CSV table of C-alpha atoms and ligand atoms in Angstrom, one decimal:
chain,number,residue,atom,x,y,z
W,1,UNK,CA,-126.5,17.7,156.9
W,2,UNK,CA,-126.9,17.0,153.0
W,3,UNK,CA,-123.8,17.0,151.0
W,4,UNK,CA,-122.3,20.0,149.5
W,5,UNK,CA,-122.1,19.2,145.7
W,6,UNK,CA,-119.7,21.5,143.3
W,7,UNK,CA,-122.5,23.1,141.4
W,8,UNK,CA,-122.6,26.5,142.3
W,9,UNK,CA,-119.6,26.3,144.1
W,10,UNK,CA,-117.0,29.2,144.6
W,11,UNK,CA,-113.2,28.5,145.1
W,12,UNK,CA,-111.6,31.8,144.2
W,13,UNK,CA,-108.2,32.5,146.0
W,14,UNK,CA,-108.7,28.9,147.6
W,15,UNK,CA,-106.4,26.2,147.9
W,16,UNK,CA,-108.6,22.7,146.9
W,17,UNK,CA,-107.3,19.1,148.1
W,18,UNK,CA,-108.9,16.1,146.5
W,19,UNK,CA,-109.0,12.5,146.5
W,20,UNK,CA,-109.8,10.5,143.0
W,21,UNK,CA,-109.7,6.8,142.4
W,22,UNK,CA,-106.8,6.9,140.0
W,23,UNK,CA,-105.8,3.1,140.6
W,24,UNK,CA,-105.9,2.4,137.3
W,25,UNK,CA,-104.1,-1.4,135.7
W,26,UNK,CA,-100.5,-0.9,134.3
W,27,UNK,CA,-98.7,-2.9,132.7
W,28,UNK,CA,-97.0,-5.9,133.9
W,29,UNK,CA,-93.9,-5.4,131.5
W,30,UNK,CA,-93.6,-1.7,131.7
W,31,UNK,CA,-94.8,0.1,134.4
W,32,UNK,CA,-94.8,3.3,133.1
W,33,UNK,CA,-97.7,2.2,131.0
W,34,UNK,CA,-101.4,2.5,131.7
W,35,UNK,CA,-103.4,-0.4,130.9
W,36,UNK,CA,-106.8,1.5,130.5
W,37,UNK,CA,-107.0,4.5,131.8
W,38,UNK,CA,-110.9,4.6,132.3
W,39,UNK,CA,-110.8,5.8,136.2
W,40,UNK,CA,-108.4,8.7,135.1
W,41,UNK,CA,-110.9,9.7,132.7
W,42,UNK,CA,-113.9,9.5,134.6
W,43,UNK,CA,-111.8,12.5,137.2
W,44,UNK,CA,-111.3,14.9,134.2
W,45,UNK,CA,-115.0,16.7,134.6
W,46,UNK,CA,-114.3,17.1,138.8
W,47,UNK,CA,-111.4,18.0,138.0
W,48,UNK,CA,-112.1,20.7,135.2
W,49,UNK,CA,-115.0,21.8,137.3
W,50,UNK,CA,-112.7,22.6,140.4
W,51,UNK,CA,-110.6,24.8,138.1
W,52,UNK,CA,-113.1,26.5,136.8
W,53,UNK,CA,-114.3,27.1,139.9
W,54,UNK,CA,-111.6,29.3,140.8
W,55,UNK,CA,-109.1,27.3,142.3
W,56,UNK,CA,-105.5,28.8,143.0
W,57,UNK,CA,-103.9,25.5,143.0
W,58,UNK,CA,-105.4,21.6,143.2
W,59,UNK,CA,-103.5,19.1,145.0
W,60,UNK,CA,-104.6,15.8,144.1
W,61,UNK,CA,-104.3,12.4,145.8
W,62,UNK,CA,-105.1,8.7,145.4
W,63,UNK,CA,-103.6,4.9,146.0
W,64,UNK,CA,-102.1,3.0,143.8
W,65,UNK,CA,-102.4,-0.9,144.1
W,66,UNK,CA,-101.2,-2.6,147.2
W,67,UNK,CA,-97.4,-1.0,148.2
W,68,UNK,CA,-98.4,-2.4,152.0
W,69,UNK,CA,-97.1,1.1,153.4
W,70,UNK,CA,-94.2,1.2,151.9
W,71,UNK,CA,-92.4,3.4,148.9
W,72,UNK,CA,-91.9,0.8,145.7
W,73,UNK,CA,-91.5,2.6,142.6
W,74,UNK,CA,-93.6,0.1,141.1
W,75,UNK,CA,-96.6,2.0,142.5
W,76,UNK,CA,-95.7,5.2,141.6
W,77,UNK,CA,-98.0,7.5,140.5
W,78,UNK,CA,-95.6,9.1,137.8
W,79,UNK,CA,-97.4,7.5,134.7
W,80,UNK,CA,-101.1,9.1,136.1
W,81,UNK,CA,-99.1,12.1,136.4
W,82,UNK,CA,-98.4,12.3,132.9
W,83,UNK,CA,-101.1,11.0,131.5
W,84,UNK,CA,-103.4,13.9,133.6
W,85,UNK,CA,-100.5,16.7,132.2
W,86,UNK,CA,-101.4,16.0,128.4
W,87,UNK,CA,-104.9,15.4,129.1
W,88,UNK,CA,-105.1,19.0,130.9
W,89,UNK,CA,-102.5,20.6,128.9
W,90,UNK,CA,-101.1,21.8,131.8
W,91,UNK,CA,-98.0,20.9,134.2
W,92,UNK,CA,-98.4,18.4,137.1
W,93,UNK,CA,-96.6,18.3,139.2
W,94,UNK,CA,-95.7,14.7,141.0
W,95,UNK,CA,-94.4,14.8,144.4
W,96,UNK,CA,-91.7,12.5,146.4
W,97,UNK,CA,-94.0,12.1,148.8
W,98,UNK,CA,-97.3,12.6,150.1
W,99,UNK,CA,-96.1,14.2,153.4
W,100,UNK,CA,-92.6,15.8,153.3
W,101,UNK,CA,-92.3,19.7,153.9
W,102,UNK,CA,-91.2,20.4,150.5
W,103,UNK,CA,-94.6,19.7,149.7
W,104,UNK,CA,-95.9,23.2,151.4
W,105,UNK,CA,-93.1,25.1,149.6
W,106,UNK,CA,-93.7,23.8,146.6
W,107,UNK,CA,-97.4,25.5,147.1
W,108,UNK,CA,-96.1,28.8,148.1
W,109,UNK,CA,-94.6,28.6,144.6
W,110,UNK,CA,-96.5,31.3,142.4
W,111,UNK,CA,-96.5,29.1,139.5
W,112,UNK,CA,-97.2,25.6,141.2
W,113,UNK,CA,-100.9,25.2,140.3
W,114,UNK,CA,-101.7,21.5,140.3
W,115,UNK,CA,-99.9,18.6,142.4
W,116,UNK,CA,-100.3,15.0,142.3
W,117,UNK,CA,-99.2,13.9,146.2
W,118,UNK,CA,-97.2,10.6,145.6
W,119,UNK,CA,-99.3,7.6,146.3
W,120,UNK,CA,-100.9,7.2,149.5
W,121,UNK,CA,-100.4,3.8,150.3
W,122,UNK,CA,-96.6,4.8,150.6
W,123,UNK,CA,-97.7,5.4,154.4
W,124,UNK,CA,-99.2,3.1,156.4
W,125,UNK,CA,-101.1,5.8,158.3
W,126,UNK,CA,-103.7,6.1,155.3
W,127,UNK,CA,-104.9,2.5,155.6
W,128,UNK,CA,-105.0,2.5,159.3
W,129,UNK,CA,-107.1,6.0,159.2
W,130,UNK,CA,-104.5,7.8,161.3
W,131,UNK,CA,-105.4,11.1,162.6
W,132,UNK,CA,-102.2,12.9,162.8
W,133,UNK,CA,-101.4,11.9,158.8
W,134,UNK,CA,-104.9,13.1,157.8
W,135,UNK,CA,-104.3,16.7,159.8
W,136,UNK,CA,-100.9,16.5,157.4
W,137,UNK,CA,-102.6,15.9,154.2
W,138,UNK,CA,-105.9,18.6,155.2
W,139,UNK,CA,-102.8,21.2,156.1
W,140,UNK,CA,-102.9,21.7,152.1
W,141,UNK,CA,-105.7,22.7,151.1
W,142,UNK,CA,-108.7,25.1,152.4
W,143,UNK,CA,-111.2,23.1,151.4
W,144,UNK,CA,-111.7,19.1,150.5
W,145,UNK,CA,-113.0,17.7,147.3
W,146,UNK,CA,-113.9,13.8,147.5
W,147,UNK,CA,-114.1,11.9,144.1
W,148,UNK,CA,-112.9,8.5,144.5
W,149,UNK,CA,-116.2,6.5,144.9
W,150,UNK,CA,-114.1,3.3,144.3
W,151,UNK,CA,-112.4,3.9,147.7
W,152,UNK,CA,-115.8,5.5,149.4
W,153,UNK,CA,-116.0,2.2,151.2
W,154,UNK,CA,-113.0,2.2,152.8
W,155,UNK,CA,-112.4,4.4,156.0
W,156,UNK,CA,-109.0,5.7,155.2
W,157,UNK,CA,-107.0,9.1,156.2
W,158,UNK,CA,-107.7,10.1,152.9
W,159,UNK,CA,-111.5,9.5,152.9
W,160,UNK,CA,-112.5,9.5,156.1
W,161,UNK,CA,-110.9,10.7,158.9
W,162,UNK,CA,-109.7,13.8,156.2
W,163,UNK,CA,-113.5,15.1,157.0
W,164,UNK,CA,-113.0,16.7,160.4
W,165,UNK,CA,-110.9,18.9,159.3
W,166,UNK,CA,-113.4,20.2,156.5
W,167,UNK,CA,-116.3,21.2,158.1
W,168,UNK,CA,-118.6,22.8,155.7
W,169,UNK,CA,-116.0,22.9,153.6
W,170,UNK,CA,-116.4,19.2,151.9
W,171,UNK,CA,-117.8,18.2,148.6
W,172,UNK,CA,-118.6,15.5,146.7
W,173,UNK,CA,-116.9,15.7,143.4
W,174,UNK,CA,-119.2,14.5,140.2
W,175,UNK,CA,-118.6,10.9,140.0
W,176,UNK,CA,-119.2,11.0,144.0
W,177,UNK,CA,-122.6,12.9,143.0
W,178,UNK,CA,-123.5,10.7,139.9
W,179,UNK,CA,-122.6,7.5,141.6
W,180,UNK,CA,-125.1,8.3,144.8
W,181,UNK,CA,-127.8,9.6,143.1
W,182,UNK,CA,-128.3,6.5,140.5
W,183,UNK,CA,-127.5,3.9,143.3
W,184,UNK,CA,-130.1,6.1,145.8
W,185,UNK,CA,-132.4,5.1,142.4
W,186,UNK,CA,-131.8,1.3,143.9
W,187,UNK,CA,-131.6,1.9,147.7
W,188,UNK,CA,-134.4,4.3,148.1
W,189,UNK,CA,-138.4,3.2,147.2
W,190,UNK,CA,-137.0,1.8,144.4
W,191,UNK,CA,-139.4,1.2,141.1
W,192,UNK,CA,-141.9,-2.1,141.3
W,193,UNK,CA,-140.8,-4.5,139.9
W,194,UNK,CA,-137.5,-4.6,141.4
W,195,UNK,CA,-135.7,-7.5,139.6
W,196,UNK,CA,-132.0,-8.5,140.9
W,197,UNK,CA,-129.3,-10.3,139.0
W,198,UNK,CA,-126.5,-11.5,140.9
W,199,UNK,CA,-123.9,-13.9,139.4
W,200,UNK,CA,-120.6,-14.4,139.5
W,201,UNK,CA,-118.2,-16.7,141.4
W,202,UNK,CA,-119.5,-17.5,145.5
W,203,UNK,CA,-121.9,-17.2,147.6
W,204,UNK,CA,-119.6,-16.0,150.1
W,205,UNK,CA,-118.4,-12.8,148.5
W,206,UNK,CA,-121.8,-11.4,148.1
W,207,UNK,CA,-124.0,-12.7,150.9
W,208,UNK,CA,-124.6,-9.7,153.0
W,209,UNK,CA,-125.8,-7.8,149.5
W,210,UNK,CA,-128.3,-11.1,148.9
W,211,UNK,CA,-129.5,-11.0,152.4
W,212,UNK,CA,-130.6,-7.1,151.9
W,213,UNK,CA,-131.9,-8.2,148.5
W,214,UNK,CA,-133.9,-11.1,149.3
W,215,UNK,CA,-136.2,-8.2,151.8
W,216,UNK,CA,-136.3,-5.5,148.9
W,217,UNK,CA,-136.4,-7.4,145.8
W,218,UNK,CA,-139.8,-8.6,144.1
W,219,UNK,CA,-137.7,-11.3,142.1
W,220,UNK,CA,-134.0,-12.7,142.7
W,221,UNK,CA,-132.2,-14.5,139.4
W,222,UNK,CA,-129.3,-16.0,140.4
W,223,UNK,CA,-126.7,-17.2,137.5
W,224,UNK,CA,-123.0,-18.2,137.8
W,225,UNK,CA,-121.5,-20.1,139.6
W,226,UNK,CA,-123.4,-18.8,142.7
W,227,UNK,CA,-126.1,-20.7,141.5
W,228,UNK,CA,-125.0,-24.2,141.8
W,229,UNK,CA,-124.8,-23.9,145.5
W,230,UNK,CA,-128.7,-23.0,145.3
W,231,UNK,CA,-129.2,-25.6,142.8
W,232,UNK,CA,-127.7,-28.4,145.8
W,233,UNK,CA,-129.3,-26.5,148.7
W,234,UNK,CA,-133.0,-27.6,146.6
W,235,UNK,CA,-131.7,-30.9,146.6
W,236,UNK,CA,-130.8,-30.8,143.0
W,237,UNK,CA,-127.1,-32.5,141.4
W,238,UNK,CA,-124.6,-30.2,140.7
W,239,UNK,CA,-121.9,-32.6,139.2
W,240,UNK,CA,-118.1,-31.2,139.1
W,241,UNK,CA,-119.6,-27.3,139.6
W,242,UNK,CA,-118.2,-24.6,141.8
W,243,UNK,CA,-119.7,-25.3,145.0
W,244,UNK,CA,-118.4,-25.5,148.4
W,245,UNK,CA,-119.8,-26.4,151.6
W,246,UNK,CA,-120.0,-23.2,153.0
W,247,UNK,CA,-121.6,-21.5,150.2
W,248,UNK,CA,-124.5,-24.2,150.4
W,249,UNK,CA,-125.1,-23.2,153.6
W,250,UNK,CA,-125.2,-19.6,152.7
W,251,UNK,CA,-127.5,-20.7,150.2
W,252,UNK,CA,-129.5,-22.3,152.1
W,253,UNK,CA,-130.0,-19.4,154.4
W,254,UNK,CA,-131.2,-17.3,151.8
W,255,UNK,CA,-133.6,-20.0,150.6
W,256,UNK,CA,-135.1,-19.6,154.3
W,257,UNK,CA,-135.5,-16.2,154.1
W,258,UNK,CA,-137.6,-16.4,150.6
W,259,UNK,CA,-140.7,-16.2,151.8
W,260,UNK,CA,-142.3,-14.7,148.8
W,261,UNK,CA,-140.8,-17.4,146.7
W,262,UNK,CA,-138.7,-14.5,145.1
W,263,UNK,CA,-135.6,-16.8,144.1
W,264,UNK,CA,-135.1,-17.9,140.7
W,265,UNK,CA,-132.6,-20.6,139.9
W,266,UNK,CA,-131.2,-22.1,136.6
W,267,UNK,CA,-133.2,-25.1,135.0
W,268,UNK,CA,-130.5,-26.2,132.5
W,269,UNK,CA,-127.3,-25.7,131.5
W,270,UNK,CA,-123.9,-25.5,129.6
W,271,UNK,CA,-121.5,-28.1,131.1
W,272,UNK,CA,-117.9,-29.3,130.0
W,273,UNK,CA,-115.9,-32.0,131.4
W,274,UNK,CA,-113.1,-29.6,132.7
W,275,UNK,CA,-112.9,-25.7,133.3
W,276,UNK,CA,-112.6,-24.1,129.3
W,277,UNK,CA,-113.3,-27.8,128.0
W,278,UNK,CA,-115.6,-28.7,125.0
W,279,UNK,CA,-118.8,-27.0,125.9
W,280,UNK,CA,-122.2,-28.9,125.6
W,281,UNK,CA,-125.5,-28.9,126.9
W,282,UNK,CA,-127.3,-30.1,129.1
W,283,UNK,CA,-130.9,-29.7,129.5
W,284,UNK,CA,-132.1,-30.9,133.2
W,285,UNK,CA,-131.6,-29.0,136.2
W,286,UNK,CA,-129.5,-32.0,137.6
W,287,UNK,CA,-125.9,-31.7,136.3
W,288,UNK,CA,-124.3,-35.2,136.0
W,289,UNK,CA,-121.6,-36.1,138.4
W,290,UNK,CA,-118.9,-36.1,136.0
W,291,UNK,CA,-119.5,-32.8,134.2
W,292,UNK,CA,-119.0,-29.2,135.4
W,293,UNK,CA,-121.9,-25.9,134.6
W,294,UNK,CA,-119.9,-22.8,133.2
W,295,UNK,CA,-123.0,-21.5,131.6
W,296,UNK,CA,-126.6,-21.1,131.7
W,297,UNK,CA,-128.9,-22.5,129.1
W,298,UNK,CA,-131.4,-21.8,126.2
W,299,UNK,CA,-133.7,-22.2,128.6
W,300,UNK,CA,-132.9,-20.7,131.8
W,301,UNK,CA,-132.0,-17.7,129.4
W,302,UNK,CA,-135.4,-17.6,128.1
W,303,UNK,CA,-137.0,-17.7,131.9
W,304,UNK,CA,-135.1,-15.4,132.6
W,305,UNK,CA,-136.2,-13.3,129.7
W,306,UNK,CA,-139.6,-13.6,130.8
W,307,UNK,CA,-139.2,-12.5,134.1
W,308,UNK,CA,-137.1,-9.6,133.5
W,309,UNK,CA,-140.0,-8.0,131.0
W,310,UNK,CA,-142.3,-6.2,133.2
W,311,UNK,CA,-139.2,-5.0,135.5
W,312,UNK,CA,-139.1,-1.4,136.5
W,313,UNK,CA,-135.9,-1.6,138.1
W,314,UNK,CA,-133.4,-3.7,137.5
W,315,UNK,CA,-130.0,-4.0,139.8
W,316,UNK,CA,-127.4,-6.6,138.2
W,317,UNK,CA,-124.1,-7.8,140.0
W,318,UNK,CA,-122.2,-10.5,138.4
W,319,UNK,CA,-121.7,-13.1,135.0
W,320,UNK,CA,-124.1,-16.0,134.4
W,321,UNK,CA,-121.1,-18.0,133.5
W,322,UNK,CA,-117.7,-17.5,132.9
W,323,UNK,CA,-117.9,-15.4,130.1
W,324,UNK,CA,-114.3,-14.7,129.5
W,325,UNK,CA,-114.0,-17.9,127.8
W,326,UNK,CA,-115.9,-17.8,124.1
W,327,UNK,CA,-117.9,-21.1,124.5
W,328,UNK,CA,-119.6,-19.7,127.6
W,329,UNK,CA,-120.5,-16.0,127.0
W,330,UNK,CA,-123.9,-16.9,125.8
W,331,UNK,CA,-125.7,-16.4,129.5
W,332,UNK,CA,-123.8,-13.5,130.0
W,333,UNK,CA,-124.7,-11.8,126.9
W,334,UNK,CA,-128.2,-12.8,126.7
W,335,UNK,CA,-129.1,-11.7,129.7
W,336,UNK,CA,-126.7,-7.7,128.2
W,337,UNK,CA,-129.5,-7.7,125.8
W,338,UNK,CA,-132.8,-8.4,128.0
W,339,UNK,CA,-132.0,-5.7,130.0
W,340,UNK,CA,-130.3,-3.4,127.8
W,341,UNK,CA,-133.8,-3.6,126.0
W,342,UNK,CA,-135.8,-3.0,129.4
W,343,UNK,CA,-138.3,0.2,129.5
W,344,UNK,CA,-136.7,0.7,132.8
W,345,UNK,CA,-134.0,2.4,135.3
W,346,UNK,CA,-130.8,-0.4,135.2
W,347,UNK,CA,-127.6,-0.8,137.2
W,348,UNK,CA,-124.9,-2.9,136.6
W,349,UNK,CA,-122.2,-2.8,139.4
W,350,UNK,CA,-119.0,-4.7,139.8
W,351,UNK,CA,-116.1,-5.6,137.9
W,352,UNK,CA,-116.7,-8.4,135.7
W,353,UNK,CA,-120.7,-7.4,135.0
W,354,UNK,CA,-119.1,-4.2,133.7
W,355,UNK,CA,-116.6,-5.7,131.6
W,356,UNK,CA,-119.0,-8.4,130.3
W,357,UNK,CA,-121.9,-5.1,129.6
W,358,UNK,CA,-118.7,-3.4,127.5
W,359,UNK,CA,-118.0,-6.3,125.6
W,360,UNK,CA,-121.5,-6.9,124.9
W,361,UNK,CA,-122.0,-3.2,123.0
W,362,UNK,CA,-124.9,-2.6,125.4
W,363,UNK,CA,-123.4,-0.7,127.6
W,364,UNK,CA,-124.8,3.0,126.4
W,365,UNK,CA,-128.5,1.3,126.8
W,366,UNK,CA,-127.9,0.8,131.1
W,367,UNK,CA,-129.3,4.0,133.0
W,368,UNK,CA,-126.2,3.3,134.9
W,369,UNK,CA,-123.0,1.6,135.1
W,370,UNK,CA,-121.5,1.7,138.3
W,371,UNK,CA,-117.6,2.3,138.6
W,372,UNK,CA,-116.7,1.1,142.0
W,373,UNK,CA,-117.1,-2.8,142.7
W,374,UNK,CA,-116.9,-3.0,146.1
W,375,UNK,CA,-117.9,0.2,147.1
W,376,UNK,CA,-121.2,0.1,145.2
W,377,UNK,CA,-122.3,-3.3,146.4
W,378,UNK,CA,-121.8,-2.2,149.8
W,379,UNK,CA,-124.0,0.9,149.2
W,380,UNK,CA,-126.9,-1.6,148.0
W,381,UNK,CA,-126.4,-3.5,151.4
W,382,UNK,CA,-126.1,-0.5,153.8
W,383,UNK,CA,-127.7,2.6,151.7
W,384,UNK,CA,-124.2,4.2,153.3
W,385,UNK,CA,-120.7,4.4,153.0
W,386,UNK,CA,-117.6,5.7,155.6
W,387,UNK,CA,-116.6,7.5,153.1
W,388,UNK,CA,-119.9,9.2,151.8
W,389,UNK,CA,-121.1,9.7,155.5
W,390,UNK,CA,-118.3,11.4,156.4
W,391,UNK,CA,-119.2,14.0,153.6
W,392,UNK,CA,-122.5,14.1,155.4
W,393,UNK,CA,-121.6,14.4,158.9
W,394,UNK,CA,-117.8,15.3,159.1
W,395,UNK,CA,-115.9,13.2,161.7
W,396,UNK,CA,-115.9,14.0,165.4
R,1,AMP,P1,-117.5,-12.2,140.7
R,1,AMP,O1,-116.2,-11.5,140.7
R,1,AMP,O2,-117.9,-12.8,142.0
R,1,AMP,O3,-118.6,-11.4,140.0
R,1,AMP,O4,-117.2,-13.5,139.8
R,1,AMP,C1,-116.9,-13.4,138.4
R,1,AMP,C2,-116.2,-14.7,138.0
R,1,AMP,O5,-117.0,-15.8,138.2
R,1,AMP,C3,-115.8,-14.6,136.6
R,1,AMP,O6,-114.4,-14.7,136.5
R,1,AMP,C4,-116.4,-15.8,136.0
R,1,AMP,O7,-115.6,-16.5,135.1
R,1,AMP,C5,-116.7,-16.7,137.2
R,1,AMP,N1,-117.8,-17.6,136.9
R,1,AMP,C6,-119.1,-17.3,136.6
R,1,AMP,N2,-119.8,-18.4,136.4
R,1,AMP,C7,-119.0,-19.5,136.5
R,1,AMP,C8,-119.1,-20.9,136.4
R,1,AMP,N3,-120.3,-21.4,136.1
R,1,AMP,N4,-118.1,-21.7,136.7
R,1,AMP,C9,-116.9,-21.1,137.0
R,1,AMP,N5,-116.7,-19.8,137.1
R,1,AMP,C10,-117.7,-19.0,136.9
């Protein structure tokens, strides 16, 4: 079955439940204050768009950091609340809880018409996917809206097992939509050249996404501190770099894999004595033993350049150094501006490439920037997600 998206649709007279992503940073200080209120934002249009579809009343739900199943007012959702009331201009209406029977009364209220359920993650039963807590939470509404992208890869009460109560009557909300269709852009018959950047910290975190790469890619650059593990897996010195054991074995079995000889590596660098120390280059491959690689070089940034220009796609996951400290931005930013410059469709995915793309002012020139980190790396390794299949299929 294809997914039921909200153009076109009709909720006159109905009650809508849906899930967003609204775990948005507060601060550490005060926690009534939202740090950056980006995921809110990005839920306004599905939400809007549910309203104008005719909605009687919207009860909405998401987590809220880690409360391990437990109520902590530190998690509360009362400052998204708030935030969502003067950006609708309209009450909202926060509840104790996400399951308590006041809940339903408050519903049969004439004048109730949106709700915020309390965070989730209050209740264990939403991380564990509990059956009898979904049926509680699908009691509310009539049909089931499902926005939070961030959280598709999990299969929670809230995201998955929520479905089989919907049947035909679950849709993806518009970040859901926006998020599949540019990422399907990557997964399915994607444009030749397909170019892949992956950075970032290990090996470890992202091997399942290389491993899927290495097949569909025509070229791999790797930057970060990922790449020092390549680096010593070719036989090359990597000095005081990032770069366990395990990751060089990780490495290793990617390098294996290559058969097209689609793996491109650094070939010189910007090194310091310590982490954030005084930066300086170094312009070999081999790093010596008593300096450590936080950045790429002139000209690894230059290669990479060059390989990047007759890309047609072009997927990128993580820094080229660590490019929250000034003296090694460089790689990071270079690398913004080749691809931001690209005649071509380009992704950026994950945490840190996203911040890096916003600070670089290139942001507006990607086809795409993908919200969720996890989820939308998972979708490049498995073309799926629990919670996106679920929309599919339901849940038997
Ligand atoms: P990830 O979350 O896996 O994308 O990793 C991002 C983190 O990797 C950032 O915090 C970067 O500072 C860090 N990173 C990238 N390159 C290096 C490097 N050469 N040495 C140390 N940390 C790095």
């Amino acid at each position: 079955m294809a997914i039921q998206y909200l153009e076109g649709a009709d909720f006159s007279g109905k009650k809508v439940i849906a899930r967003f992503d609204f775990n948005v940073p507060l601060d550490k200080n005060d926690k009534s204050k939202i740090t950056d209120t980006s995921r809110i934002d990005l839920a306004l249009p599905t939400i809007k768009k549910i309203l104008e579809a005719g909605a009687t009343k919207l009860i909405l739900m998401s987590h809220l950091g880690r409360p391990k199943g437990k109520k902590n007012p530190d998690f509360s959702l009362e400052p998204v609340a708030n935030y969502l009331a003067d950006q609708l201009s309209d009450d909202v209406i926060l509840t104790d809880s996400a399951i308590n029977c006041g809940v339903k009364e408050l519903l049969n209220l004439k004048e109730t018409k949106i709700v915020l359920l309390e965070n989730l993650r209050f209740h264990p039963e939403e991380e564990n996917n509990d059956e009898g807590f979904a049926k509680k939470l699908a009691d509310y509404g009539d049909v089931y809206v499902n926005d939070a992208f961030g959280a598709a890869h999990r299969k929670h009460a809230s995201t998955y097992e929520i479905n089989k109560f919907f049947a035909r009557n679950a849709y993806a909300g518009l970040l859901m939509q926006n998020e599949i269709e540019n990422l399907n852009k990557i997964t399915q018959s994607p444009k030749k050249p397909f170019v892949a950047i992956v950075g970032g910290a290990k090996v470890s975190d992202k091997i399942k996404t290389l491993e899927k790469l290495i097949v569909t890619v025509d070229k791999l650059i790797i930057g970060g501190a990922m790449a020092y593990p390549f680096l010593k897996a070719r036989g090359h010195e990597v000095g005081q770099s990032l770069c366990s054991d395990e990751d060089v074995k990780l490495a290793q079995s990617i390098l294996k894999a290559d058969k097209g000889g689609k793996v491109h590596l650094p070939v010189d660098h910007i090194v310091s004595e310590k982490f954030g120390g005084n930066p300086q280059g170094c312009s070999e491959i081999n790093i010596p033993s008593d300096r450590m690689a936080l950045d790429i070089g002139p000209k690894t940034i230059e290669k990479y350049r060059e390989l990047l220009k007759d890309a047609q796609t072009v997927l990128w996951n993580g820094p080229m150094g660590a490019f929250e400290l000034n003296d090694y931005n460089k790689g990071t930013f270079a690398i913004c501006e080749a691809v931001a410059q690209l005649d071509a469709f380009t992704l950026v995915g994950g945490g840190d490439s996203v911040s890096a793309v916003n600070q670089s002012g290139y942001a507006e020139k990607f086809s795409h920037v993908s919200t969720g980190g996890g989820a939308s790396l998972e979708y490049i390794e498995k073309g799926e997600l629990p919670g996106v299949q679920a929309l599919k299929f339901g849940v038997s």
